[in-house]
Coordinates of C-alpha atoms in Angstrom, one line a residue:
X5 CA 111.7 127.1 97.8
X6 CA 113.2 124.2 95.9
X7 CA 116.5 124.5 94.0
X8 CA 116.4 122.5 90.7
X9 CA 119.2 121.6 88.5
X10 CA 118.7 119.7 85.2
X11 CA 121.3 117.7 83.3
X12 CA 121.4 115.2 80.6
X13 CA 120.5 117.3 77.6
X14 CA 122.4 117.2 74.3
X15 CA 122.3 116.4 70.6
X16 CA 120.9 113.2 69.3
X17 CA 119.8 111.8 66.0
X18 CA 116.2 111.2 65.3
X19 CA 115.2 107.8 66.8
X20 CA 117.7 108.0 69.6
X21 CA 117.1 108.4 73.3
X22 CA 118.1 110.7 76.1
X23 CA 117.6 110.7 79.8
X24 CA 117.2 114.0 81.7
X25 CA 117.8 114.3 85.4
X26 CA 116.7 117.0 87.7
X27 CA 118.4 117.2 91.1
X28 CA 116.3 118.9 93.8
X29 CA 117.5 120.5 96.9
X30 CA 116.0 122.7 99.6
X31 CA 112.4 122.3 100.9
X32 CA 111.9 119.1 98.8
X33 CA 109.6 117.6 101.4
X34 CA 106.9 120.3 101.0
X35 CA 106.5 120.0 97.2
X36 CA 103.5 118.1 96.1
X37 CA 104.3 117.8 92.4
X38 CA 107.4 117.6 90.2
X39 CA 107.3 117.9 86.5
X40 CA 108.9 118.6 83.1
X41 CA 108.1 121.3 80.6
X42 CA 109.8 122.2 77.4
X43 CA 110.0 125.4 75.3
X44 CA 110.9 125.6 71.6
X45 CA 112.1 128.9 70.1
X46 CA 109.2 131.2 69.5
X47 CA 106.7 128.9 71.2
X48 CA 105.0 128.8 74.6
X49 CA 106.2 126.6 77.4
X50 CA 104.6 123.2 77.0
X51 CA 103.8 120.7 79.7
X52 CA 105.5 117.3 79.2
X53 CA 104.8 115.2 82.3
X54 CA 104.5 115.4 86.1
X55 CA 104.6 113.0 88.9
X56 CA 102.5 113.4 92.1
X57 CA 104.0 113.1 95.6
X58 CA 102.4 109.6 95.9
X59 CA 104.4 108.5 92.8
X60 CA 101.8 108.5 90.2
X61 CA 103.1 109.7 86.8
X62 CA 101.2 111.5 84.2
X63 CA 102.5 112.1 80.7
X64 CA 101.0 114.3 77.9
X65 CA 98.9 112.2 75.6
X66 CA 101.0 113.2 72.6
X67 CA 104.2 111.9 74.3
X68 CA 102.8 108.6 75.8
X69 CA 104.7 105.6 74.7
X70 CA 107.9 107.6 74.0
X71 CA 108.5 109.6 77.3
X72 CA 108.6 108.2 80.7
X73 CA 108.8 110.2 83.9
X74 CA 110.1 108.7 87.1
X75 CA 111.6 109.8 90.4
X76 CA 114.1 108.6 93.0
X77 CA 112.8 110.2 96.3
X78 CA 115.8 109.0 98.3
X79 CA 118.1 110.9 95.9
X80 CA 115.7 113.8 95.4
X81 CA 116.0 113.4 91.7
X82 CA 113.5 113.5 88.9
X83 CA 114.0 111.8 85.6
X84 CA 112.7 112.0 82.1
X85 CA 113.5 109.1 79.8
X86 CA 112.9 110.1 76.2
X87 CA 112.8 107.5 73.5
X88 CA 112.2 107.5 69.7
X89 CA 113.1 111.2 69.6
X90 CA 112.0 113.3 66.7
X91 CA 113.3 116.7 65.5
X92 CA 110.0 118.2 66.8
X93 CA 111.2 117.3 70.3
X94 CA 113.9 119.9 70.0
X95 CA 113.5 122.3 72.9
X96 CA 114.8 123.5 76.2
X97 CA 113.6 121.2 78.9
X98 CA 112.8 122.5 82.3
X99 CA 112.1 120.8 85.5
X100 CA 109.6 122.4 87.9
X101 CA 108.1 122.0 91.3
X102 CA 104.8 122.9 92.7
X103 CA 103.5 123.0 96.3
X104 CA 99.9 122.3 95.5
X105 CA 97.9 120.3 93.0
X106 CA 99.6 119.3 89.8
X107 CA 98.8 121.5 86.8
X108 CA 99.6 121.4 83.1
X109 CA 99.7 125.3 83.0
X110 CA 103.3 126.4 83.4
X111 CA 102.3 129.6 85.1
X112 CA 100.9 127.7 88.1
X113 CA 104.3 126.2 89.0
X114 CA 106.5 127.6 91.8
X115 CA 110.1 126.7 91.2
X116 CA 112.0 126.2 88.0
X117 CA 115.5 124.9 87.0
X118 CA 117.7 126.7 84.4
X119 CA 116.8 124.4 81.6
X120 CA 118.7 121.8 79.5
X121 CA 118.9 121.9 75.7
X122 CA 117.8 118.9 73.7
X123 CA 118.4 119.0 70.0
X124 CA 117.2 116.2 67.7
X125 CA 118.4 116.1 64.0

């Protein structure tokens, strides 16, 4: 398994930016896909973005142009740069790892971090 620890969440005013980080440890070499999800109170967990092992990033269409996913493989760290934040971006953001093909369905993912709260007002 992969252990995942998110950081970088916090409170920000609308229009501001935050950068989330996810430090991975454990069997990092065996995961094929790393991604970000978010979950607002009372709502289902929502796919945000993922990055395939070959480095290709994929971002949800509704977030393109504002969110950027990247990774530093040498540091085993995944990032999510969030710009022009809106109140509707308020959620707990989770980092996740999957051994096989990337998926936008949160139920398909294997390992999860504890989440980091992002609040936009």
